[in-house]
mmCIF file of C-alpha atoms in Angstrom:
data_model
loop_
_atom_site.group_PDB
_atom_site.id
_atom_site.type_symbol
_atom_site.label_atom_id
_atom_site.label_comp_id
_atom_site.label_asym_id
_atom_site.label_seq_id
_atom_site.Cartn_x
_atom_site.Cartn_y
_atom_site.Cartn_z
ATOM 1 C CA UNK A 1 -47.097 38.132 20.904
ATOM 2 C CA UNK A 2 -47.064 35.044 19.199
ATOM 3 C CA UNK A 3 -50.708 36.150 17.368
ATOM 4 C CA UNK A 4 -48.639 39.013 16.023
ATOM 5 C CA UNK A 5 -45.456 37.431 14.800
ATOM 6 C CA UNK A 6 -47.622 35.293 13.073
ATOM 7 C CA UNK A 7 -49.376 38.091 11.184
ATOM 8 C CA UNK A 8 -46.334 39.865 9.985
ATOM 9 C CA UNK A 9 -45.465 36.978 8.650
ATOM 10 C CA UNK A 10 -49.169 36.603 6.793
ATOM 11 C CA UNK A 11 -49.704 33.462 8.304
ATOM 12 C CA UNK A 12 -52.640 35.304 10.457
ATOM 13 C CA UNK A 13 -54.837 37.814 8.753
ATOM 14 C CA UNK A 14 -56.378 40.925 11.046
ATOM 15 C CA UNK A 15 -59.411 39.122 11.233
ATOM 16 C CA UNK A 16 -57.612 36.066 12.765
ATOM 17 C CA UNK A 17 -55.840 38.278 15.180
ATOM 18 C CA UNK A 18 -58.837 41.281 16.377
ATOM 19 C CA UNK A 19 -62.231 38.936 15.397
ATOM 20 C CA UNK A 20 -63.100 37.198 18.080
ATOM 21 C CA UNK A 21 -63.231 41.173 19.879
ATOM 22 C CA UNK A 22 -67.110 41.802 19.788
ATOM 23 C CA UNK A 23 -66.050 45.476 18.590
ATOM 24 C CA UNK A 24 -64.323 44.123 15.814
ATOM 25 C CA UNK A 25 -67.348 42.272 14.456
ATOM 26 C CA UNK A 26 -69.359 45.059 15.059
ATOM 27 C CA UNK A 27 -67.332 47.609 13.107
ATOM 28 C CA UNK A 28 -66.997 44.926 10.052
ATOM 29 C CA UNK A 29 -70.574 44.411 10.123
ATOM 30 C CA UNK A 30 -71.525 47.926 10.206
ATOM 31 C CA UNK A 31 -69.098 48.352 7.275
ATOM 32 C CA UNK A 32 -70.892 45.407 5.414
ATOM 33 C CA UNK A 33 -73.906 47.111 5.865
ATOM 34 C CA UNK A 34 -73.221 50.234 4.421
ATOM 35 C CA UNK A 35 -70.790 48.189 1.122
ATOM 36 C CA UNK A 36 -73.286 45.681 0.546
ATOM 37 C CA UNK A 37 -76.483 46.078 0.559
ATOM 38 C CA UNK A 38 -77.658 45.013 -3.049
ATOM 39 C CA UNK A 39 -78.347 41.461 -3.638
ATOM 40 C CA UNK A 40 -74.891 39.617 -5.334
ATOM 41 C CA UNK A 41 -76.602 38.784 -8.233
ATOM 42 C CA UNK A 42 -73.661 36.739 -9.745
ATOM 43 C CA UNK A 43 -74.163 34.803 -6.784
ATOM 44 C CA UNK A 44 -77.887 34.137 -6.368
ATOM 45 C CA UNK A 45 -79.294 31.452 -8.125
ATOM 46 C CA UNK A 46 -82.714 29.799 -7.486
ATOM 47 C CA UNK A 47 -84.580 27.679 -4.749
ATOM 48 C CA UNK A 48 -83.251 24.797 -4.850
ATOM 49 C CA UNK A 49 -84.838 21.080 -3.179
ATOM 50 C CA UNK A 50 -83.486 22.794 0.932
ATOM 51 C CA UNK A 51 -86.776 22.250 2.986
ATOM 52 C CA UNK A 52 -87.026 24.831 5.984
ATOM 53 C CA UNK A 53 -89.379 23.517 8.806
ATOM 54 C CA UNK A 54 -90.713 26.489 10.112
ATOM 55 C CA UNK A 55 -90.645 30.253 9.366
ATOM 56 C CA UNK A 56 -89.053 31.530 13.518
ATOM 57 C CA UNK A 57 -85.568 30.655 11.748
ATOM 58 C CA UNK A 58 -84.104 34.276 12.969
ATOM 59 C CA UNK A 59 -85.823 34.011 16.246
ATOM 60 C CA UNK A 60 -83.850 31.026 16.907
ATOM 61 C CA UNK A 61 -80.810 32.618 15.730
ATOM 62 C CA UNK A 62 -80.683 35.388 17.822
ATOM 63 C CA UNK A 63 -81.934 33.632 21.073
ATOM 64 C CA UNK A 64 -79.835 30.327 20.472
ATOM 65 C CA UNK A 65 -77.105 30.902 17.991
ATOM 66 C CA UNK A 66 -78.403 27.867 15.407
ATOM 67 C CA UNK A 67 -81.308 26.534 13.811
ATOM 68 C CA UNK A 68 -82.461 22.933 13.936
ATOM 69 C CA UNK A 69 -84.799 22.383 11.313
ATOM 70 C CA UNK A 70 -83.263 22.171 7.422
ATOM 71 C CA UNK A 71 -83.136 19.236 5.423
ATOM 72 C CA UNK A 72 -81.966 17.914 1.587
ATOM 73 C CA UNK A 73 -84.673 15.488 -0.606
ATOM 74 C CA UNK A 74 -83.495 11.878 -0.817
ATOM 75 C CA UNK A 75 -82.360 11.904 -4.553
ATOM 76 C CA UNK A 76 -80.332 15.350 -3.804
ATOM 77 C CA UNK A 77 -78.538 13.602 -0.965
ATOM 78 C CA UNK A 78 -78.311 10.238 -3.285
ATOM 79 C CA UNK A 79 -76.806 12.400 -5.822
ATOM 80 C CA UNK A 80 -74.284 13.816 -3.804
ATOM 81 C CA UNK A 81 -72.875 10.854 -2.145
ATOM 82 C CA UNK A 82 -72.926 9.297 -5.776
ATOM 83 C CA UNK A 83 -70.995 11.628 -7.371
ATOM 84 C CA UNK A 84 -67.864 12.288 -4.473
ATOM 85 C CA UNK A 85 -67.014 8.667 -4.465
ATOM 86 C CA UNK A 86 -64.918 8.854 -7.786
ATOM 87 C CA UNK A 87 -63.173 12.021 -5.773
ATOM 88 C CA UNK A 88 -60.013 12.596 -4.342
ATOM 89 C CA UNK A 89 -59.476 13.518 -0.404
ATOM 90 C CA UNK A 90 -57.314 15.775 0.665
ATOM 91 C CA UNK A 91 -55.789 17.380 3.853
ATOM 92 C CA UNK A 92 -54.787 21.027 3.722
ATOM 93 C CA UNK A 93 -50.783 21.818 5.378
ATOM 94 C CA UNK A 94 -48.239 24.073 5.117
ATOM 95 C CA UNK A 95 -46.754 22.835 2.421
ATOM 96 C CA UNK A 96 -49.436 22.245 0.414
ATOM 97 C CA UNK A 97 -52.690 19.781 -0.226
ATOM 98 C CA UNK A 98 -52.025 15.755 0.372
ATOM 99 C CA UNK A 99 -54.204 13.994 -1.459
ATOM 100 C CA UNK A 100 -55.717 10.019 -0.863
ATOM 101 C CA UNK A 101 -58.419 7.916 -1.854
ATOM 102 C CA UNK A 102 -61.745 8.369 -0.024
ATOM 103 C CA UNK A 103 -62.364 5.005 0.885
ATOM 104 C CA UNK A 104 -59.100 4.190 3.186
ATOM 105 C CA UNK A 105 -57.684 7.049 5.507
ATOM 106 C CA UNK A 106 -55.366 9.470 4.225
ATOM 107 C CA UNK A 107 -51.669 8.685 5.578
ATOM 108 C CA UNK A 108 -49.729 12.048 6.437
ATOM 109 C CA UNK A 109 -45.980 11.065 6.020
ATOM 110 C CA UNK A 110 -44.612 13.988 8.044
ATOM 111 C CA UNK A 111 -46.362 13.549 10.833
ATOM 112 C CA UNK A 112 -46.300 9.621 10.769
ATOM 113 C CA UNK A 113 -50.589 9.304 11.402
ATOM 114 C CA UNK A 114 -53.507 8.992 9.727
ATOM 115 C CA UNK A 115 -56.097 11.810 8.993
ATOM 116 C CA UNK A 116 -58.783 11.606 10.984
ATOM 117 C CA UNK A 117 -60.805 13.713 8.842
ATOM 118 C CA UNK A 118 -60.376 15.341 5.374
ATOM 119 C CA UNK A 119 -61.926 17.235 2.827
ATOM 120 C CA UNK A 120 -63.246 16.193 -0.566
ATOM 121 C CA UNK A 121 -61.831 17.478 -3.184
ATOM 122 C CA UNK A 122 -63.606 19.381 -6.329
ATOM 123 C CA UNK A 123 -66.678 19.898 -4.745
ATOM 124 C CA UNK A 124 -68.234 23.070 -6.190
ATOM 125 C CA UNK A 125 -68.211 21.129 -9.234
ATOM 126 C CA UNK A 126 -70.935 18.989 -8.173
ATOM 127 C CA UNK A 127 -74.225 20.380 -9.701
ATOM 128 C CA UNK A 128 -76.311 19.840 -6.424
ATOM 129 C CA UNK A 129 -73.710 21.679 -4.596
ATOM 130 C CA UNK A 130 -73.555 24.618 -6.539
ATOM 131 C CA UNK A 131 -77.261 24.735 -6.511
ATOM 132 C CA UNK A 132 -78.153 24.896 -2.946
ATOM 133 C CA UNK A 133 -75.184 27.701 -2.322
ATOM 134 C CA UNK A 134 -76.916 29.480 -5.029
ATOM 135 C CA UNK A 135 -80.102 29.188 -3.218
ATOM 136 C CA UNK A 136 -81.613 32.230 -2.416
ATOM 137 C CA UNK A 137 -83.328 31.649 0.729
ATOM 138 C CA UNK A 138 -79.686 31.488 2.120
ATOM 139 C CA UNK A 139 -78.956 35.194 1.211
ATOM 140 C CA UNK A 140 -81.911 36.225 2.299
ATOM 141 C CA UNK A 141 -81.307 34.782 6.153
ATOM 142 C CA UNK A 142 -78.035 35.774 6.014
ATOM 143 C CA UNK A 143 -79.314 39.837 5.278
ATOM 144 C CA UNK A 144 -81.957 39.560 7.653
ATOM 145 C CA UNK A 145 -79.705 38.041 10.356
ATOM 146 C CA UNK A 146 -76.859 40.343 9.911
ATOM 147 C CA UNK A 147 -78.171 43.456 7.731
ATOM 148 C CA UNK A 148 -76.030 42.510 4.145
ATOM 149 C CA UNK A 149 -75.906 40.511 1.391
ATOM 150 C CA UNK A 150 -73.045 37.456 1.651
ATOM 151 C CA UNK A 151 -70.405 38.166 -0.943
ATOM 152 C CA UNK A 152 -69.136 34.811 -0.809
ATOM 153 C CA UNK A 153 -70.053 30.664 -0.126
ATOM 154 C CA UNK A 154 -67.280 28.303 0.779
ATOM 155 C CA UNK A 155 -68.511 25.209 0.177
ATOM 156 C CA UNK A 156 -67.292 22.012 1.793
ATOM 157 C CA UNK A 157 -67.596 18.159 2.507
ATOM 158 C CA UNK A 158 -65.980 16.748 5.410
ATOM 159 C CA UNK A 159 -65.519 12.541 5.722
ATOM 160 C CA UNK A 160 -64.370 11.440 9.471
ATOM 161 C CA UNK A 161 -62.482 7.953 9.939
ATOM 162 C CA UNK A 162 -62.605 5.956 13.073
ATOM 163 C CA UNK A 163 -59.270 6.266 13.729
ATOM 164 C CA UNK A 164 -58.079 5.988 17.671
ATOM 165 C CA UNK A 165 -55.880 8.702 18.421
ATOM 166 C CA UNK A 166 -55.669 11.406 21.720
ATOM 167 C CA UNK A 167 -57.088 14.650 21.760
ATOM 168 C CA UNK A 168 -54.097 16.534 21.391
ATOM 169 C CA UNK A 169 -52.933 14.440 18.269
ATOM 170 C CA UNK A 170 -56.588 14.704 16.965
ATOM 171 C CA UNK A 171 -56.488 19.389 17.023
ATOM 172 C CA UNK A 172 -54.168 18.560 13.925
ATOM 173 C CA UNK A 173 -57.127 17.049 11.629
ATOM 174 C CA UNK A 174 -60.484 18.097 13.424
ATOM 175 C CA UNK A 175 -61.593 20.499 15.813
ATOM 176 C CA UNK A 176 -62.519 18.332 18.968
ATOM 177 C CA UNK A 177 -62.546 20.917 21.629
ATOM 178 C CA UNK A 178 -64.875 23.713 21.985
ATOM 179 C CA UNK A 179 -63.550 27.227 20.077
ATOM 180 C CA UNK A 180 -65.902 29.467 18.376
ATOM 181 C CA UNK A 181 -64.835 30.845 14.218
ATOM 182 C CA UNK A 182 -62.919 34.599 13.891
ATOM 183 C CA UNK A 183 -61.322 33.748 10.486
ATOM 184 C CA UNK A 184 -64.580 35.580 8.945
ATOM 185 C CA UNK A 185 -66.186 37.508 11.534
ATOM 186 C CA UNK A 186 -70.412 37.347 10.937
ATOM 187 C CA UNK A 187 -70.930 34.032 9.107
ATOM 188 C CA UNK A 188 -73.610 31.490 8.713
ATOM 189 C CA UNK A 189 -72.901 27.694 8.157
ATOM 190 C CA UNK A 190 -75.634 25.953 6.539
ATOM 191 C CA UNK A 191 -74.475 22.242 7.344
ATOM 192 C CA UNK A 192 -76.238 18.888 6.125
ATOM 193 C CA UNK A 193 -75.407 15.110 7.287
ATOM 194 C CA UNK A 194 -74.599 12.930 4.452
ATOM 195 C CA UNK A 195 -75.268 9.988 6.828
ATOM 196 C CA UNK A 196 -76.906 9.320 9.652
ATOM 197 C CA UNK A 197 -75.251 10.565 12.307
ATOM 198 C CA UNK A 198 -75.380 9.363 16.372
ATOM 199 C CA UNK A 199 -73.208 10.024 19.005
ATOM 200 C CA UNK A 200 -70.641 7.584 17.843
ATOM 201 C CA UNK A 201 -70.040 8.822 14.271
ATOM 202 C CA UNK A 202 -68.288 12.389 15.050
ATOM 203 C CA UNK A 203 -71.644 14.680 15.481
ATOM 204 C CA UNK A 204 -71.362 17.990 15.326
ATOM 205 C CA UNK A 205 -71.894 19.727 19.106
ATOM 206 C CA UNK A 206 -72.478 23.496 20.188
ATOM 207 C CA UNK A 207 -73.432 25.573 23.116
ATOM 208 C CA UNK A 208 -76.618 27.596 22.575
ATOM 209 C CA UNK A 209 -76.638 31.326 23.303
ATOM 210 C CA UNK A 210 -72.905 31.604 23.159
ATOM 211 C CA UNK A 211 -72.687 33.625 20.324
ATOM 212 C CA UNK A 212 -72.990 36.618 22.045
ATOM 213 C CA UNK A 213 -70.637 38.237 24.875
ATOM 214 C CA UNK A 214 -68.002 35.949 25.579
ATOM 215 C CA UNK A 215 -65.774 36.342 28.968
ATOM 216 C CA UNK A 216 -62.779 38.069 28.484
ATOM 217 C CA UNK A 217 -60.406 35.461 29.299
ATOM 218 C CA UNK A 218 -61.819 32.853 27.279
ATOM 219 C CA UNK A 219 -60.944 35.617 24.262
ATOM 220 C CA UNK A 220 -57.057 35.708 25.077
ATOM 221 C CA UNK A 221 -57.064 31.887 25.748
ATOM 222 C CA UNK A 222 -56.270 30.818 22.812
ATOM 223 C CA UNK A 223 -58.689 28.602 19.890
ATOM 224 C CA UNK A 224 -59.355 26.090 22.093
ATOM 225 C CA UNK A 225 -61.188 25.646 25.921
ATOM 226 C CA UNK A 226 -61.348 22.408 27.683
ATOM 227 C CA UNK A 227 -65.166 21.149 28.405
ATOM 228 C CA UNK A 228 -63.577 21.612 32.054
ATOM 229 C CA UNK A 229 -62.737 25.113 31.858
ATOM 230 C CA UNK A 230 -66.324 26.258 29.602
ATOM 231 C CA UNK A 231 -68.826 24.251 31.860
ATOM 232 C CA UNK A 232 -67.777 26.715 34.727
ATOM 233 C CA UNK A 233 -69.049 29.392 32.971
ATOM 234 C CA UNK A 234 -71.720 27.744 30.452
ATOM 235 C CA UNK A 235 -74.347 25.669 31.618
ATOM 236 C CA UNK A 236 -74.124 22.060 29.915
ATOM 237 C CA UNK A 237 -77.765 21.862 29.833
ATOM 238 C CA UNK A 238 -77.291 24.047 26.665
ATOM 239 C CA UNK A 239 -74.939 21.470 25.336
ATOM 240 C CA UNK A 240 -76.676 20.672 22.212
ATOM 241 C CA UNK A 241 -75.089 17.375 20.113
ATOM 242 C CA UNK A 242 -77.168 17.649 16.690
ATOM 243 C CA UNK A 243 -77.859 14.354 15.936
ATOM 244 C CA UNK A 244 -79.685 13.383 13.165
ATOM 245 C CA UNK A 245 -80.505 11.829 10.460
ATOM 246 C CA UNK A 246 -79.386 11.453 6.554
ATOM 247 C CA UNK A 247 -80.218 14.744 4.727
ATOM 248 C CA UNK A 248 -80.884 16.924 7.852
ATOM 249 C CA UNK A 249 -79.311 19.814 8.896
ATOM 250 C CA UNK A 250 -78.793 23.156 10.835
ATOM 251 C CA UNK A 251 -77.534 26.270 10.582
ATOM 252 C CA UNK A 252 -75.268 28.433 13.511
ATOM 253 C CA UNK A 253 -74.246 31.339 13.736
ATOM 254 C CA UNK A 254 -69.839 30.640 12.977
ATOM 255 C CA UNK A 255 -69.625 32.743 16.519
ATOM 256 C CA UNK A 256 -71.147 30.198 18.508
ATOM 257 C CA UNK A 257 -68.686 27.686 20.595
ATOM 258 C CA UNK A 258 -68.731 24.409 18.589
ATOM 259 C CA UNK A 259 -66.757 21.244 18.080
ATOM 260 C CA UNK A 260 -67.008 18.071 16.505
ATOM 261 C CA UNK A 261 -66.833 13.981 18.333
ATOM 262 C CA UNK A 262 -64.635 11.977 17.579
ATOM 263 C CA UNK A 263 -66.038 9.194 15.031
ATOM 264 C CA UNK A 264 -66.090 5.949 16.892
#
């Protein structure tokens, strides 16, 4: 009830409220198919400097959900980290954008606590950025995984602060507890670690082959599940926390349950 008060006031779109139904996804997808099926040509751009380890990329996909094996050149990822320290930060609310200085955590006045992560601001202006969403080896996964051509890339950099804080406080800034994406039903994230990244410095986590059939009360749960309440039904030995290091990357499949750590 709440899901649909929430829509007819447009703060939910149908995709928020019927995507995370595998019917759903399969309708859009077959609607995709048939709309767009030539290459977005305003879109694609040339391979850029994204190394790809091995060619079984969609056999990973579609047995695991994600694929552990891209990675950024040295001077691409120099570039990039260059370039976003003269930017702003920002956390999206309500209201609007709040905006701070990257290198000191970004205060949020109405709810009297820190961000404990934020965005940066401006970044499709950055030239390396725009040239690796432009690559074309990205649209041509994307068709073979899901049978159309992307007509979009969202591009974002996230920055996590050590802050201490609970879990409950912490759903407001980052997404700390398992949930899998239905904003955009059939997406890819291609993500890349501007550091190096342990278990102590907010890694990225997932749960391999869960991008599939889901139970049906984890659907009308809600965004979130409690590690307590997944591990009954998934088994943690495909608990995978990607960690890596500066310039690697992966890509999942948005479906997949995922979450971030805290950084310590």
């Amino acid at each position: 009830m709440k899901l649909l008060i929430k829509l007819l006031k447009g703060q939910y779109t149908i995709s928020h409220l019927f995507g995370r139904f595998q019917i759903f996804s399969k309708l859009f997808l077959i609607v995709n198919q048939i709309k767009y099926n030539k290459k977005p040509k305003n879109l694609l751009g040339k391979q850029f400097k994204i190394n790809i380890a091995n060619n079984n990329v969609l056999s990973k996909l579609n047995v695991d959900g994600y694929y552990n094996g891209i990675s950024l050149d040295k001077k691409t990822v120099k570039n990039i980290i260059k370039k976003i320290k003269n930017k702003r930060v920002f956390h999206p609310t309500p209201e609007g954008r709040i905006y701070g200085k990257i290198y000191k955590p970004l205060y949020i006045k109405k709810s009297l606590k820190y961000a404990t992560r934020v965005y940066v601001d401006d970044v499709n202006k950055i030239s390396e950025i725009q040239k690796i969403s432009r690559d074309s080896r990205i649209f041509e996964i994307f068709y073979s995984y899901f049978g159309y051509y992307p007509q979009s890339i969202n591009s974002m950099i996230f920055l996590n602060y050590p802050i201490k804080m609970n879990e409950d406080e912490r759903l407001e800034f980052e997404t700390v507890k398992y949930h899998f994406d239905i904003e955009s039903p059939n997406s890819l994230y291609w993500s890349f670690y501007l550091t190096d990244v342990n278990k102590f410095n907010a890694p990225h986590a997932l749960i391999k082959k869960t991008h599939k059939e889901k139970p049906f009360k984890f659907l009308m749960s809600g965004a979130n599940i409690n590690d307590s309440d997944i591990f009954k039904h998934y088994n943690q030995k495909d608990e995978s926390i990607i960690c890596l290091s500066k310039g690697k990357g992966f890509i999942e499949d948005a479906s997949i349950y995922h979450k971030n750590f805290p950084a310590k």
